[in-house]
Amino acid sequence: MKPPSFAYASPSTLAEAVNLLASGNGNAKVISGGQSLMPMLAFRLAAPDLLVDLKHLKDLGTITIGDDGVRLGAKVRWCDIENDRRLVRSHPLLAEAIKHVAHYQVRNRGTIGGSLAHADPSAEMPGVALTCDGEMTIVGSGGTRVEKASSFFTGPLQTSLEPDEIVTELHLPAWPATRRWAFREFARRKGDFAMAGVLLFYDLDHRNCAVDAHIGAIGIADCPIRLSAAEAALNGNAVTEDCIAAVAAAAKESIDPPSDIHAPGAYRRALLGTLLARGLQHSIS
Amino acid sequence: MQVAFELNGDPVNADVEPRTTLADCIRDRLGRTGTHVGCEHGVCGACTVLVNGEAVRSCLMLAVQAQDEKVVTIEGLSGDQLSPLQAAFRKHHALQCGFCTPGFITTAHALLTNEPDADQERIREVLSGNLCRCTGYIPIVEAILDARSHYARDGEK
């Protein structure tokens, strides 16, 4: 379908963009790459009065890598992450997860800020942000605030963003070179929405046991979730076959995936357990 | 709203509603109907055009977002002669009805321009964003592999 009617503005400063959003009485939306919003408009699932295009905003497209981790500007595109070879070392989980985002053409326009704000339950970027203790910098009429991913995602396509707020940056904490990690997702066709996906990492202590386990899942709930029962089953243990089976069992026990046209909940539960076990096996190989 | 951009090397402008997609603007306002509109929501890849040299879906971009950009459509990729990709598509019978073909050619052109050494696996990965319901992809992949020799890295040609 054709999108519904709306007005369009392309401000040149962040302050101007926020003012435009604030003037929209809750019916203004941000657009940048538009790779999630344009389909929503075409299906008429969204019908904003005003689109505020971030096209002319400077300084939001930078990838910064430092001692405190990785900072991704909101307008960083999937292809920018793919082409930045530093990230393979500085944040391998991010680099791997992003390989699974959508298709070639979409990757040339889709942005991390858009994915975070769109908050699709199956999307990789929200999963990375949540699993890696990411923090979003958010600018609105009330000023600038920083919010943890753990409280940012509130439901399907829902976040804590106010109507006049814009995500400007995602910060992912520093990644130790010795960290063990894995990303696994399953979709029937490459680039499609994942039926289930797992993101995980942990460090090894002096006894070679897992510590600081972080295990996140996408595609199995209203928003990306951390699997705390599975993390608890992994922490303090050597990552053996028995341990992997216990972690996968704990994960499956702790989730209640929805059924839809793509897969019944029981299938998603089994899929998540399998992906988690395979990911853990890969992490020790 | 007035929008002005470069289309296949020529300056163009059009008066469009903000909701007009780049695909509809190119076809309906500017009369270049080589760009095909299939699904209209970013799934089929038939509407792929090049914006500043990058393959993008013109149904997922507003015409007003193309202000001041350089847009190239299938019409811009060949003159009187078939381009190497077009010739390879003919040779390998990489099309039947032809509806999806502009999207495949623009996508493959962007890929081979940036990655002339793309192997079969990479080509297949990139083509996962384009749907063809006639040929079954194998001849399309063969055609693109065949056309690679006409694209070379800067300085190697």
PDB file of C-alpha atoms in Angstrom, chain A residues 1-10 31-44 51 53-56 77 79-80 82-83 99 102-109 189-192, chain B residues 1 17-21 24 28 37 39-43 45 48 51 54-57 59-62 64-69 103 107 110-112 114-115 122 125-131 133:
ATOM      1  CA  MET A   1       0.000   0.000   0.000  1.00  0.00           C
ATOM      2  CA  LYS A   2       0.926   3.640  -0.187  1.00  0.00           C
ATOM      3  CA  PRO A   3       1.826   5.333   3.098  1.00  0.00           C
ATOM      4  CA  PRO A   4      -0.772   7.607   4.695  1.00  0.00           C
ATOM      5  CA  SER A   5      -0.314  11.379   4.394  1.00  0.00           C
ATOM      6  CA  PHE A   6       2.093  13.168   6.684  1.00  0.00           C
ATOM      7  CA  ALA A   7       4.184  16.325   6.795  1.00  0.00           C
ATOM      8  CA  TYR A   8       7.952  16.134   6.497  1.00  0.00           C
ATOM      9  CA  ALA A   9      10.785  18.161   7.992  1.00  0.00           C
ATOM     10  CA  SER A  10      14.560  17.748   7.764  1.00  0.00           C
ATOM     11  CA  ILE A  31      12.866   8.847  10.342  1.00  0.00           C
ATOM     12  CA  SER A  32      16.415   8.204   9.241  1.00  0.00           C
ATOM     13  CA  GLY A  33      17.064   5.074   7.187  1.00  0.00           C
ATOM     14  CA  GLY A  34      13.361   4.276   7.377  1.00  0.00           C
ATOM     15  CA  GLN A  35      13.951   0.549   6.923  1.00  0.00           C
ATOM     16  CA  SER A  36      11.562  -0.348   9.744  1.00  0.00           C
ATOM     17  CA  LEU A  37       9.297   2.695   9.615  1.00  0.00           C
ATOM     18  CA  MET A  38       8.604   2.655   5.866  1.00  0.00           C
ATOM     19  CA  PRO A  39       7.080  -0.879   5.960  1.00  0.00           C
ATOM     20  CA  MET A  40       5.050   0.202   9.009  1.00  0.00           C
ATOM     21  CA  LEU A  41       3.748   3.153   6.978  1.00  0.00           C
ATOM     22  CA  ALA A  42       3.087   0.981   3.923  1.00  0.00           C
ATOM     23  CA  PHE A  43       1.022  -1.411   6.048  1.00  0.00           C
ATOM     24  CA  ARG A  44      -0.561   1.636   7.722  1.00  0.00           C
ATOM     25  CA  LEU A  51       8.122  12.770  10.032  1.00  0.00           C
ATOM     26  CA  ASP A  53      14.220  13.267   9.122  1.00  0.00           C
ATOM     27  CA  LEU A  54      17.641  13.120  10.818  1.00  0.00           C
ATOM     28  CA  LYS A  55      19.350  13.298   7.415  1.00  0.00           C
ATOM     29  CA  HIS A  56      21.078  16.645   7.972  1.00  0.00           C
ATOM     30  CA  ARG A  77      24.248   1.858   9.426  1.00  0.00           C
ATOM     31  CA  CYS A  79      26.963  -1.652   6.391  1.00  0.00           C
ATOM     32  CA  ASP A  80      29.139   0.749   8.431  1.00  0.00           C
ATOM     33  CA  GLU A  82      30.099  -4.579   8.599  1.00  0.00           C
ATOM     34  CA  ASN A  83      32.857  -2.534   6.935  1.00  0.00           C
ATOM     35  CA  LYS A  99      25.810 -10.093   9.865  1.00  0.00           C
ATOM     36  CA  ALA A 102      18.132  -8.046   7.016  1.00  0.00           C
ATOM     37  CA  HIS A 103      19.371  -7.931   3.399  1.00  0.00           C
ATOM     38  CA  TYR A 104      22.039  -6.124   1.351  1.00  0.00           C
ATOM     39  CA  GLN A 105      19.903  -3.171   0.255  1.00  0.00           C
ATOM     40  CA  VAL A 106      18.354  -2.669   3.695  1.00  0.00           C
ATOM     41  CA  ARG A 107      21.801  -2.770   5.306  1.00  0.00           C
ATOM     42  CA  ASN A 108      22.834   0.253   3.246  1.00  0.00           C
ATOM     43  CA  ARG A 109      20.194   2.441   4.915  1.00  0.00           C
ATOM     44  CA  ARG A 189      15.477 -17.655   4.991  1.00  0.00           C
ATOM     45  CA  LYS A 190      18.603 -15.608   5.497  1.00  0.00           C
ATOM     46  CA  GLY A 191      17.745 -12.070   6.587  1.00  0.00           C
ATOM     47  CA  ASP A 192      14.234 -12.915   7.741  1.00  0.00           C
TER      48      ASP A 192
ATOM     49  CA  MET B   1       6.957  19.495  -1.749  1.00  0.00           C
ATOM     50  CA  GLU B  17       3.636  14.632  -1.475  1.00  0.00           C
ATOM     51  CA  PRO B  18       5.990  13.809   1.414  1.00  0.00           C
ATOM     52  CA  ARG B  19       4.519  10.290   1.497  1.00  0.00           C
ATOM     53  CA  THR B  20       5.546   9.582  -2.122  1.00  0.00           C
ATOM     54  CA  THR B  21       8.172   6.872  -2.250  1.00  0.00           C
ATOM     55  CA  ASP B  24       6.699   6.080  -7.262  1.00  0.00           C
ATOM     56  CA  ASP B  28       5.017   8.168 -12.026  1.00  0.00           C
ATOM     57  CA  VAL B  37       7.382  -1.943  -7.782  1.00  0.00           C
ATOM     58  CA  CYS B  39       5.719  -5.709  -2.785  1.00  0.00           C
ATOM     59  CA  GLU B  40       5.926  -2.038  -1.754  1.00  0.00           C
ATOM     60  CA  HIS B  41       7.226  -2.950   1.688  1.00  0.00           C
ATOM     61  CA  GLY B  42      10.855  -3.880   1.301  1.00  0.00           C
ATOM     62  CA  VAL B  43      10.703  -7.622   0.708  1.00  0.00           C
ATOM     63  CA  GLY B  45      13.938  -6.102  -4.146  1.00  0.00           C
ATOM     64  CA  THR B  48      16.309  -1.553  -6.128  1.00  0.00           C
ATOM     65  CA  VAL B  51      21.667   6.079  -4.320  1.00  0.00           C
ATOM     66  CA  GLU B  54      24.749   2.063  -2.955  1.00  0.00           C
ATOM     67  CA  ALA B  55      21.918  -0.363  -3.684  1.00  0.00           C
ATOM     68  CA  VAL B  56      18.777   0.654  -1.821  1.00  0.00           C
ATOM     69  CA  ARG B  57      15.117  -0.217  -1.999  1.00  0.00           C
ATOM     70  CA  CYS B  59      10.027   1.690  -1.951  1.00  0.00           C
ATOM     71  CA  LEU B  60      11.649   2.101   1.477  1.00  0.00           C
ATOM     72  CA  MET B  61      12.857   5.622   0.831  1.00  0.00           C
ATOM     73  CA  LEU B  62      10.787   8.770   0.517  1.00  0.00           C
ATOM     74  CA  VAL B  64      11.957  13.863  -0.405  1.00  0.00           C
ATOM     75  CA  GLN B  65      14.832  11.961   1.221  1.00  0.00           C
ATOM     76  CA  ALA B  66      16.556  11.843  -2.170  1.00  0.00           C
ATOM     77  CA  GLN B  67      17.010  15.643  -2.189  1.00  0.00           C
ATOM     78  CA  ASP B  68      20.489  16.475  -3.562  1.00  0.00           C
ATOM     79  CA  GLU B  69      21.432  12.771  -3.943  1.00  0.00           C
ATOM     80  CA  GLY B 103      16.352  -5.124  -9.219  1.00  0.00           C
ATOM     81  CA  THR B 107      21.916  -4.960  -7.024  1.00  0.00           C
ATOM     82  CA  ALA B 110      26.476  -2.292  -6.953  1.00  0.00           C
ATOM     83  CA  LEU B 111      27.962  -5.513  -5.595  1.00  0.00           C
ATOM     84  CA  LEU B 112      30.472  -6.062  -8.407  1.00  0.00           C
ATOM     85  CA  ASN B 114      32.361  -2.547  -4.785  1.00  0.00           C
ATOM     86  CA  GLU B 115      33.412  -6.207  -4.618  1.00  0.00           C
ATOM     87  CA  ARG B 122      28.750 -13.771  -1.359  1.00  0.00           C
ATOM     88  CA  GLU B 125      24.013 -13.878   0.206  1.00  0.00           C
ATOM     89  CA  VAL B 126      23.490 -10.509  -1.484  1.00  0.00           C
ATOM     90  CA  LEU B 127      20.785 -11.866  -3.789  1.00  0.00           C
ATOM     91  CA  SER B 128      18.844 -13.119  -0.753  1.00  0.00           C
ATOM     92  CA  GLY B 129      17.250  -9.664  -0.779  1.00  0.00           C
ATOM     93  CA  ASN B 130      15.771 -10.124  -4.273  1.00  0.00           C
ATOM     94  CA  LEU B 131      12.937 -12.469  -5.184  1.00  0.00           C
ATOM     95  CA  ARG B 133       9.593 -16.477  -9.175  1.00  0.00           C
TER      96      ARG B 133
END
